[in-house]
mmCIF file of C-alpha atoms in Angstrom:
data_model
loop_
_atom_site.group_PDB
_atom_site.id
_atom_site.type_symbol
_atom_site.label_atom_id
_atom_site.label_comp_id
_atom_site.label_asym_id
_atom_site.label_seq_id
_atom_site.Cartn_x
_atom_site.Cartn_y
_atom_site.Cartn_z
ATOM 1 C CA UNK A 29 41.686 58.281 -33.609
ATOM 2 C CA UNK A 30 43.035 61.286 -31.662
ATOM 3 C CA UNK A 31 46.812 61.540 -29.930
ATOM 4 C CA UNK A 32 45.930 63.910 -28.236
ATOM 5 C CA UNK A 33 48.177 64.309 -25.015
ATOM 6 C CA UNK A 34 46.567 65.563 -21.584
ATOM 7 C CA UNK A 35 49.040 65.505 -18.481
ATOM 8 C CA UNK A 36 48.462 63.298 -15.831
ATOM 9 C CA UNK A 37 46.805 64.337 -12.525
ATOM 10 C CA UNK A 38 46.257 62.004 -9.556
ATOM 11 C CA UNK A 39 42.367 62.190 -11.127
ATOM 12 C CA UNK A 40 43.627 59.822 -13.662
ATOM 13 C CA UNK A 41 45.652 57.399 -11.497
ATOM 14 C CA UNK A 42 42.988 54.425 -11.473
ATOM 15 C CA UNK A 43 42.914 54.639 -14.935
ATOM 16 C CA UNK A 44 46.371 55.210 -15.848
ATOM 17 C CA UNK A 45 47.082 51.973 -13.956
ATOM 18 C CA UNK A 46 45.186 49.852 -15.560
ATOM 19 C CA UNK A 47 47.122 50.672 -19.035
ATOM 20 C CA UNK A 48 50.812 50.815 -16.860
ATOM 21 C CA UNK A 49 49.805 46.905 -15.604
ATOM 22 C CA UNK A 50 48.872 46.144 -19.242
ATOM 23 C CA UNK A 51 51.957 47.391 -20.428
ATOM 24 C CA UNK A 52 53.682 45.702 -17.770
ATOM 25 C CA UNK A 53 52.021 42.157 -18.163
ATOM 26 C CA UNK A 54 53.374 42.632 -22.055
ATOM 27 C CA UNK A 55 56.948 43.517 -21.211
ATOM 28 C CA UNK A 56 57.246 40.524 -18.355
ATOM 29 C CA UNK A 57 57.802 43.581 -16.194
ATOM 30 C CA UNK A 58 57.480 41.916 -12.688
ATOM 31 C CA UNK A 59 55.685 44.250 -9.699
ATOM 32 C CA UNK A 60 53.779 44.522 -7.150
ATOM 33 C CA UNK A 61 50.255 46.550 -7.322
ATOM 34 C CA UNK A 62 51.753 48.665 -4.293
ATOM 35 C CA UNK A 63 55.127 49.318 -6.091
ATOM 36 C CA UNK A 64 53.214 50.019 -9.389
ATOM 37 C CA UNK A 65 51.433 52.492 -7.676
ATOM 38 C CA UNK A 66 54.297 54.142 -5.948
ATOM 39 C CA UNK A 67 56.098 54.250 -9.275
ATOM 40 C CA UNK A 68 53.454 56.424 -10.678
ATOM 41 C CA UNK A 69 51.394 58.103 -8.635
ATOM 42 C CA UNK A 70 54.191 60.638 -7.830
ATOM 43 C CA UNK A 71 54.291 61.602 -11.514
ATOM 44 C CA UNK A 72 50.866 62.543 -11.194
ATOM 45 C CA UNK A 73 51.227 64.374 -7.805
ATOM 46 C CA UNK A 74 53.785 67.050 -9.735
ATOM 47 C CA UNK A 75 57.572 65.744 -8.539
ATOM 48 C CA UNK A 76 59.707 67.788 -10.766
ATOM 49 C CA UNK A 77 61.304 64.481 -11.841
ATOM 50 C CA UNK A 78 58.653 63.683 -14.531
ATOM 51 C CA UNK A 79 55.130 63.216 -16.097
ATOM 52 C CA UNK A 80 52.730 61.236 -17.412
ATOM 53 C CA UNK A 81 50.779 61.579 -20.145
ATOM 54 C CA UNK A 82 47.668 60.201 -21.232
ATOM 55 C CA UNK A 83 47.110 59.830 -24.968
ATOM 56 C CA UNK A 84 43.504 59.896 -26.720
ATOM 57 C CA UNK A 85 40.348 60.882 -24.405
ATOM 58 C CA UNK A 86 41.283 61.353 -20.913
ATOM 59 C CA UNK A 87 38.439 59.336 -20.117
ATOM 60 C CA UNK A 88 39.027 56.221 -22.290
ATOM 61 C CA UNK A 89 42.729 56.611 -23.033
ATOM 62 C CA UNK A 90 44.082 54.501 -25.212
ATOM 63 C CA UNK A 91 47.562 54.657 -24.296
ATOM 64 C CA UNK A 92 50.012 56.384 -22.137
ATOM 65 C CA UNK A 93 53.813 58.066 -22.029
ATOM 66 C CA UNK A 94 56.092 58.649 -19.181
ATOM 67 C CA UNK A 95 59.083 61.545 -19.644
ATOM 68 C CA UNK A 96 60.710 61.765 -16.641
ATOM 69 C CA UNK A 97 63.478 64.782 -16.188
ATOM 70 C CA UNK A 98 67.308 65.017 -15.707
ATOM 71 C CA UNK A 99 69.874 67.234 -16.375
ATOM 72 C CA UNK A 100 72.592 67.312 -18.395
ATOM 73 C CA UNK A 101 76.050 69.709 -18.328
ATOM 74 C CA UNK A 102 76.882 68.837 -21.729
ATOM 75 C CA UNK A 103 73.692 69.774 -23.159
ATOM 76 C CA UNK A 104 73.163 73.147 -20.471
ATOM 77 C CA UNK A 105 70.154 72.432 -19.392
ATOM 78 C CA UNK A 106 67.147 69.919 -18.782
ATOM 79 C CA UNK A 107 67.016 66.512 -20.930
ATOM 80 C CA UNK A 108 64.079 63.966 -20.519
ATOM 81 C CA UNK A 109 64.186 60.188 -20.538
ATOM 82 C CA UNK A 110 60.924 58.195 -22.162
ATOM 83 C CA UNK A 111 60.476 55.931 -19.581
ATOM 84 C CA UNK A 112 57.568 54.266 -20.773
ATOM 85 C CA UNK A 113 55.414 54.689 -23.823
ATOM 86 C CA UNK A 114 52.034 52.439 -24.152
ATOM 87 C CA UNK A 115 49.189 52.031 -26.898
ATOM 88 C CA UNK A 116 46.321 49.516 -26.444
ATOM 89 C CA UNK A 117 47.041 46.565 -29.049
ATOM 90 C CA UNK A 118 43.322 46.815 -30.140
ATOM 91 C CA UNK A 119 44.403 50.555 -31.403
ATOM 92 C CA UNK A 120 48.191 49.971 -33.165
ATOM 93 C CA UNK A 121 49.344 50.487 -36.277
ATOM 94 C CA UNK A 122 47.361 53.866 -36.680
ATOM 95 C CA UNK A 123 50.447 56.032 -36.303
ATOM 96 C CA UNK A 124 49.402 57.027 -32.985
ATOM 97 C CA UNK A 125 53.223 56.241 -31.467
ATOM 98 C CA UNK A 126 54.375 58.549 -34.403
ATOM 99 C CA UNK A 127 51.709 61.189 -33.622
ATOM 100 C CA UNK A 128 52.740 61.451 -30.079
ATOM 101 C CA UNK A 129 56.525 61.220 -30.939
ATOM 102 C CA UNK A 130 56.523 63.929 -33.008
ATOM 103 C CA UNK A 131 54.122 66.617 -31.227
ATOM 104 C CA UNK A 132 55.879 65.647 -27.387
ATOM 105 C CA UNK A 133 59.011 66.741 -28.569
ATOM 106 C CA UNK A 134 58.363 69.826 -29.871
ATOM 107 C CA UNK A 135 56.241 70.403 -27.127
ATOM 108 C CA UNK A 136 59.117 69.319 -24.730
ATOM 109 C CA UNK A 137 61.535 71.581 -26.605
ATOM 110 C CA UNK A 138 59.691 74.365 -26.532
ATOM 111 C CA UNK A 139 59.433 74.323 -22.502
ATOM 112 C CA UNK A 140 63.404 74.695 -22.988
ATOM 113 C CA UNK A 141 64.347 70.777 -22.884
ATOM 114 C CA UNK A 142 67.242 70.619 -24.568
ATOM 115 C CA UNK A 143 67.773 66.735 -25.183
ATOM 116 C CA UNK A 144 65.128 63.720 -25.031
ATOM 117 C CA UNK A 145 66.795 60.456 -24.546
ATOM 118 C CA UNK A 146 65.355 56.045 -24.500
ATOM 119 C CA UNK A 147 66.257 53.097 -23.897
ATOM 120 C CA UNK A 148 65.812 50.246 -26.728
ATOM 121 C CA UNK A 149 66.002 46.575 -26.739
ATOM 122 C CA UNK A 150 68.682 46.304 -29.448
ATOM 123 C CA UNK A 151 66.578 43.077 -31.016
ATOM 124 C CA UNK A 152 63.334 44.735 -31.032
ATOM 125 C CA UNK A 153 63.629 46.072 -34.688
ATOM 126 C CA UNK A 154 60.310 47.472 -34.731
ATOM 127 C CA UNK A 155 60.684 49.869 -31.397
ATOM 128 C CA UNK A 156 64.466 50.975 -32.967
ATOM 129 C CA UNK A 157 62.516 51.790 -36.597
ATOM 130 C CA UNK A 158 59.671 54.074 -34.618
ATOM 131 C CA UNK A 159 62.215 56.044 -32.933
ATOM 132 C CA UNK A 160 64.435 56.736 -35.744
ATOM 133 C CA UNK A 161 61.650 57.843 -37.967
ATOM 134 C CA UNK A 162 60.794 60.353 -35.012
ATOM 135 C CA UNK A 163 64.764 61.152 -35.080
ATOM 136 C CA UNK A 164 66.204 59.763 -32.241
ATOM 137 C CA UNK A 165 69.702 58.446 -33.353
ATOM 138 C CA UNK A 166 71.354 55.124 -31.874
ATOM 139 C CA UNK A 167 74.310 56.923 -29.712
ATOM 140 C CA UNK A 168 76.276 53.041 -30.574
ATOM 141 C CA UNK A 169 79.379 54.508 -29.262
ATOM 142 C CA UNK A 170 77.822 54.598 -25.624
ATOM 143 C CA UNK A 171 76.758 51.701 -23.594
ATOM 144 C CA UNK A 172 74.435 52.344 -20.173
ATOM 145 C CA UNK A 173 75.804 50.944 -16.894
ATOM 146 C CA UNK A 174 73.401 50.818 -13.762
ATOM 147 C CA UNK A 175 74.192 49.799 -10.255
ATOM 148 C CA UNK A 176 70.903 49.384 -8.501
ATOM 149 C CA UNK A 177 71.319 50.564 -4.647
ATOM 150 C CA UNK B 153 94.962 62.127 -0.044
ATOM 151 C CA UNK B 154 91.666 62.297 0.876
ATOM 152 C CA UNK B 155 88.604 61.540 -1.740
ATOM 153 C CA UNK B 156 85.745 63.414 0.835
ATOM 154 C CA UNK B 157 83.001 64.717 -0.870
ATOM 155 C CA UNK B 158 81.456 68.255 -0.316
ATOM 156 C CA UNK B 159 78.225 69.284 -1.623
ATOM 157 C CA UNK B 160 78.917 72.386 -4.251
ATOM 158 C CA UNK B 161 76.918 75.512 -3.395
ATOM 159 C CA UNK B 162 77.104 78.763 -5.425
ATOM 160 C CA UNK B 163 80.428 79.313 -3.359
ATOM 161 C CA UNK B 164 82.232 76.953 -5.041
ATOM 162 C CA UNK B 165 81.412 77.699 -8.949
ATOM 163 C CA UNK B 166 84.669 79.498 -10.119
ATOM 164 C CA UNK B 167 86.914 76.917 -8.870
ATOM 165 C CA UNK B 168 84.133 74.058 -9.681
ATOM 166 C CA UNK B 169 84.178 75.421 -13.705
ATOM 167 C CA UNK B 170 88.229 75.507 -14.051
ATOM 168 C CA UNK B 171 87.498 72.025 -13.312
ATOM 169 C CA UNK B 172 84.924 71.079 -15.456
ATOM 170 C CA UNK B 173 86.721 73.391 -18.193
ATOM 171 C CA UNK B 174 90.103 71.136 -18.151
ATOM 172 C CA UNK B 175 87.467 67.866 -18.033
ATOM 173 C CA UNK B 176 86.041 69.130 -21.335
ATOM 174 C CA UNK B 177 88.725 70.239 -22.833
ATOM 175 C CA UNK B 178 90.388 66.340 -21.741
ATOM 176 C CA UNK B 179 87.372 64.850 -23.490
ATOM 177 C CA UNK B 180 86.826 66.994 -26.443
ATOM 178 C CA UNK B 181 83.348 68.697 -25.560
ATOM 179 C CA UNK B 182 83.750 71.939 -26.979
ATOM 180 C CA UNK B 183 81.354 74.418 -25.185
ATOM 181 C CA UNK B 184 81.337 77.982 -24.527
ATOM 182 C CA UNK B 185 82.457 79.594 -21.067
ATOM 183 C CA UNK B 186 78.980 80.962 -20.814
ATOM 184 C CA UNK B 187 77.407 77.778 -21.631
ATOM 185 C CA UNK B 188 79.782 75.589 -19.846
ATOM 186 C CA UNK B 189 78.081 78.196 -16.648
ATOM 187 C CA UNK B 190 74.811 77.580 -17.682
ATOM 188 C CA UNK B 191 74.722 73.573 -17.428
ATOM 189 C CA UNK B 192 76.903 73.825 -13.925
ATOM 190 C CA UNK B 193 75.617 76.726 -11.905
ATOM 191 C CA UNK B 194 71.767 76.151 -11.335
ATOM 192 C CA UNK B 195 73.248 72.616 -10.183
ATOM 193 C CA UNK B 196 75.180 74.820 -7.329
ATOM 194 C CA UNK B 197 72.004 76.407 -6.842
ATOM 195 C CA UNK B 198 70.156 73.571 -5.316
ATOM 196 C CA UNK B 199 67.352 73.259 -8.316
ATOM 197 C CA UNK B 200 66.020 68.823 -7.700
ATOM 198 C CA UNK B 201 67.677 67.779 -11.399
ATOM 199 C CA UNK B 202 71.288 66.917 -10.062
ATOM 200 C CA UNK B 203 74.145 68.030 -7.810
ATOM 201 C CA UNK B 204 77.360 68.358 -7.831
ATOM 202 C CA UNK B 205 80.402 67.359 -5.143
ATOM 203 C CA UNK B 206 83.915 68.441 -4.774
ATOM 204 C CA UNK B 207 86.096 65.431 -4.142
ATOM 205 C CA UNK B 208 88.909 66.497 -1.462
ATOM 206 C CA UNK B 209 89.476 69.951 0.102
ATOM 207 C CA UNK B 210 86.737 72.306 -1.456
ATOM 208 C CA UNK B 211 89.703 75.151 -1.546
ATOM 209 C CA UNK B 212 91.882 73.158 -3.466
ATOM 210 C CA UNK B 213 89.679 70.195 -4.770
ATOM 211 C CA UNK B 214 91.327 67.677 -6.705
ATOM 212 C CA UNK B 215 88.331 66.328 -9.058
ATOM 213 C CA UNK B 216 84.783 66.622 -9.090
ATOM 214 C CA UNK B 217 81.198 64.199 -9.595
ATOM 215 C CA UNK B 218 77.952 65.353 -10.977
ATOM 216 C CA UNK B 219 75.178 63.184 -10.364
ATOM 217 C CA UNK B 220 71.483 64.033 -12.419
ATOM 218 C CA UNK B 221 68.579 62.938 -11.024
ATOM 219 C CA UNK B 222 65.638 61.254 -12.470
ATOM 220 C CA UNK B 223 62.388 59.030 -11.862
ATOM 221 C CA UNK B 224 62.187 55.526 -12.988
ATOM 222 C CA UNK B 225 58.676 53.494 -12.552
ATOM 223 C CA UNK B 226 60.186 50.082 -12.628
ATOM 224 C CA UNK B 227 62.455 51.210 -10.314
ATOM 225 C CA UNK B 228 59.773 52.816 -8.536
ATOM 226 C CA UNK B 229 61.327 55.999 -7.107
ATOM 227 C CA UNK B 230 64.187 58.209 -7.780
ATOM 228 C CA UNK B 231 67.226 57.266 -10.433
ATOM 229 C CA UNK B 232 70.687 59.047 -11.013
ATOM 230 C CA UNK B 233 73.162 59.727 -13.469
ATOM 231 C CA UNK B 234 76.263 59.951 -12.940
ATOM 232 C CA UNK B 235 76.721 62.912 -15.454
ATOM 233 C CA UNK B 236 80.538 63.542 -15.234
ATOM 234 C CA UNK B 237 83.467 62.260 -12.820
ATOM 235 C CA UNK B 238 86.809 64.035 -12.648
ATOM 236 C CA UNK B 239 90.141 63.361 -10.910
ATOM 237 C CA UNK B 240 93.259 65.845 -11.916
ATOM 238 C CA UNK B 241 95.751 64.058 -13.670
ATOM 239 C CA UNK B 242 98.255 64.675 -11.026
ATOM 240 C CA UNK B 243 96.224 62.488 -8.535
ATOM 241 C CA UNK B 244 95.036 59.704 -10.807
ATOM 242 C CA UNK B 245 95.608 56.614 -9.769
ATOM 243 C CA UNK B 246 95.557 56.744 -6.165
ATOM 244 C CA UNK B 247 92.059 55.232 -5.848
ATOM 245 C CA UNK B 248 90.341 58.567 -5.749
ATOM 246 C CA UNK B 249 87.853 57.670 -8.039
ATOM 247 C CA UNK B 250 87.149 53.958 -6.804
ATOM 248 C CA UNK B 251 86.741 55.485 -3.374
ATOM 249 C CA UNK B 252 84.254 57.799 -4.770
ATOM 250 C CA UNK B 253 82.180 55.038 -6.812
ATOM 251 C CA UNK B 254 81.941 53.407 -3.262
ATOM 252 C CA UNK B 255 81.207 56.163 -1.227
ATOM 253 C CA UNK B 256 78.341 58.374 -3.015
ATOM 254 C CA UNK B 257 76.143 55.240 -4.350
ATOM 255 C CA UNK B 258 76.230 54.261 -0.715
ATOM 256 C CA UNK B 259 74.978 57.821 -0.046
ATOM 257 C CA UNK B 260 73.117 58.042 -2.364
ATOM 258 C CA UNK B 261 70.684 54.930 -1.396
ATOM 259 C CA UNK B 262 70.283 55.721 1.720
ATOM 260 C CA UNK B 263 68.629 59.110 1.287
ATOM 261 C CA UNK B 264 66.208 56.801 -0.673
ATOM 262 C CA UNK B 265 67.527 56.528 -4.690
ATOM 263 C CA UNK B 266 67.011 53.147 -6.414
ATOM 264 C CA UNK B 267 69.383 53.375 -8.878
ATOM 265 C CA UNK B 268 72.117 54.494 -10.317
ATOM 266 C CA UNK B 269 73.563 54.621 -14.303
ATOM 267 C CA UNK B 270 76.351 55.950 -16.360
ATOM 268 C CA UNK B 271 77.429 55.926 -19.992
ATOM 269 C CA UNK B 272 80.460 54.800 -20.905
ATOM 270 C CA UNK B 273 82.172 54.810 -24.322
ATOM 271 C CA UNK B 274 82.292 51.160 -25.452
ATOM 272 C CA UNK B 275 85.817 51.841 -26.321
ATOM 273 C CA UNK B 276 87.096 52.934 -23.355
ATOM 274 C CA UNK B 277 88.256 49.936 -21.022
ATOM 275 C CA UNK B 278 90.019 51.708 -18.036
ATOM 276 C CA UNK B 279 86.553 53.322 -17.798
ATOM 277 C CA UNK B 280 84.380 49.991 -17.617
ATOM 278 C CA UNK B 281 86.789 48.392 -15.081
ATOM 279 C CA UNK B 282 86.314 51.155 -12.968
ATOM 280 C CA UNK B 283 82.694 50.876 -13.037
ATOM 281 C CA UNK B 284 82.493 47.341 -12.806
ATOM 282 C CA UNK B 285 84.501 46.937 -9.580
ATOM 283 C CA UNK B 286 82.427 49.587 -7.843
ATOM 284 C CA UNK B 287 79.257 47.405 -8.862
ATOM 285 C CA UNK B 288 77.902 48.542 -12.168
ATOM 286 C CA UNK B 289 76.563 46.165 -15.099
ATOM 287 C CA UNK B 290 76.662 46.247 -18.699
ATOM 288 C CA UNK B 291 73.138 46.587 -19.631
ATOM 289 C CA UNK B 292 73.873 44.672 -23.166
ATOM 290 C CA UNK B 293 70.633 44.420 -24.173
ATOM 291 C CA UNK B 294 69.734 47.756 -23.816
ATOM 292 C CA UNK B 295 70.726 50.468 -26.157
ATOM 293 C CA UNK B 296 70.352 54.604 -26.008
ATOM 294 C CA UNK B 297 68.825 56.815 -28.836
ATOM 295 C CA UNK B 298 68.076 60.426 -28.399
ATOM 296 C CA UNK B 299 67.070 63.153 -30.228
ATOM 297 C CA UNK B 300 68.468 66.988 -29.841
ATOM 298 C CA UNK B 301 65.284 69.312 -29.139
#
């Protein structure tokens, strides 16, 4: 089973759909087919704000991850933000999270990111123990804020 | 005292970095002049991953906000970070920074973002007041890792 990552064009929007409502319908993530598709059909269009993409054969994908871009003074330059990372249940437990979690990064920080950041439900154990075996660290002093606008 | 914002352009980088220099040196982030330039002036120079205001008189500005931005698809569109907030110690207090919290996110949703976050240090109550009465929530459940590239 390949991890092999192949960026996102709007060629692969249908498909890459169909695995974001998936992911969605797991997570209780609540939206629209119209705000679905205006969530992610920019990241295919080339926004400089972030990517998607596709993991396995473009053409039967079994998964997906979304890196979207920011900036950070502290750091000097460009970080990234996983926004969403995906495999197809039929297709866990292979290592393919791991796979992609260790060659996006270095692919990343090669193309001069200097920081890659996530998000983690503090009770789901198993997300928290994938992460830290592809060396993200818990930054528990910090706690995220959001005012929606 | 006045808490208007002005957008920073190249113009405004010497004065904007004796700024940012007594910030970090307030908060402990040790950086180098040259880097501390590096993570501030492409934002002065207009590139999409975040901008920075002056907050009162641009020729004698008392305090400063960076805002990154990034893409969220559950959002569907356009997130921010509010990357650093300043107010000189000989202004604090005066509502300079509340008026700012109220002003930019305001701003900031009209020209069409969905969302803005922060990071606070858990310890650090003046902070989350100041947050919370201009609107921002605790995302408890939630929790950052990230990993240096």
């Amino acid at each position: 089973m390949s991890a092999a990552l192949t960026l996102g064009t709007p060629d692969h929007l249908d498909r890459l759909l169909t695995l974001v409502t998936a992911f969605h319908a797991e997570e209780g993530i609540v939206m629209t087919d119209d705000a679905r598709r205006a969530g992610i059909a920019p990241l295919l269009d080339g926004i400089p704000h972030g990517v998607a993409y596709l993991i396995g054969p473009p053409r039967a994908a079994i998964g997906y991850i979304i890196v979207t871009f920011g900036w950070s003074v502290e750091f000097g330059g460009m970080d990234g933000f996983i926004d969403e990372l995906y495999i197809r249940p039929g297709v866990r437990k292979r290592g393919i999270a791991s796979e992609t979690l260790q060659s996006l990064p270095r692919a990343l920080g090669d193309a001069g990111l200097k920081a890659l950041h996530l998000e983690i439900d503090t009770e789901n154990e198993t997300a928290q123990r994938l992460y830290a075996r592809a060396g993200f660290a818990r930054r528990d002093k910090y706690q995220l804020m959001t005012r929606e606008l």
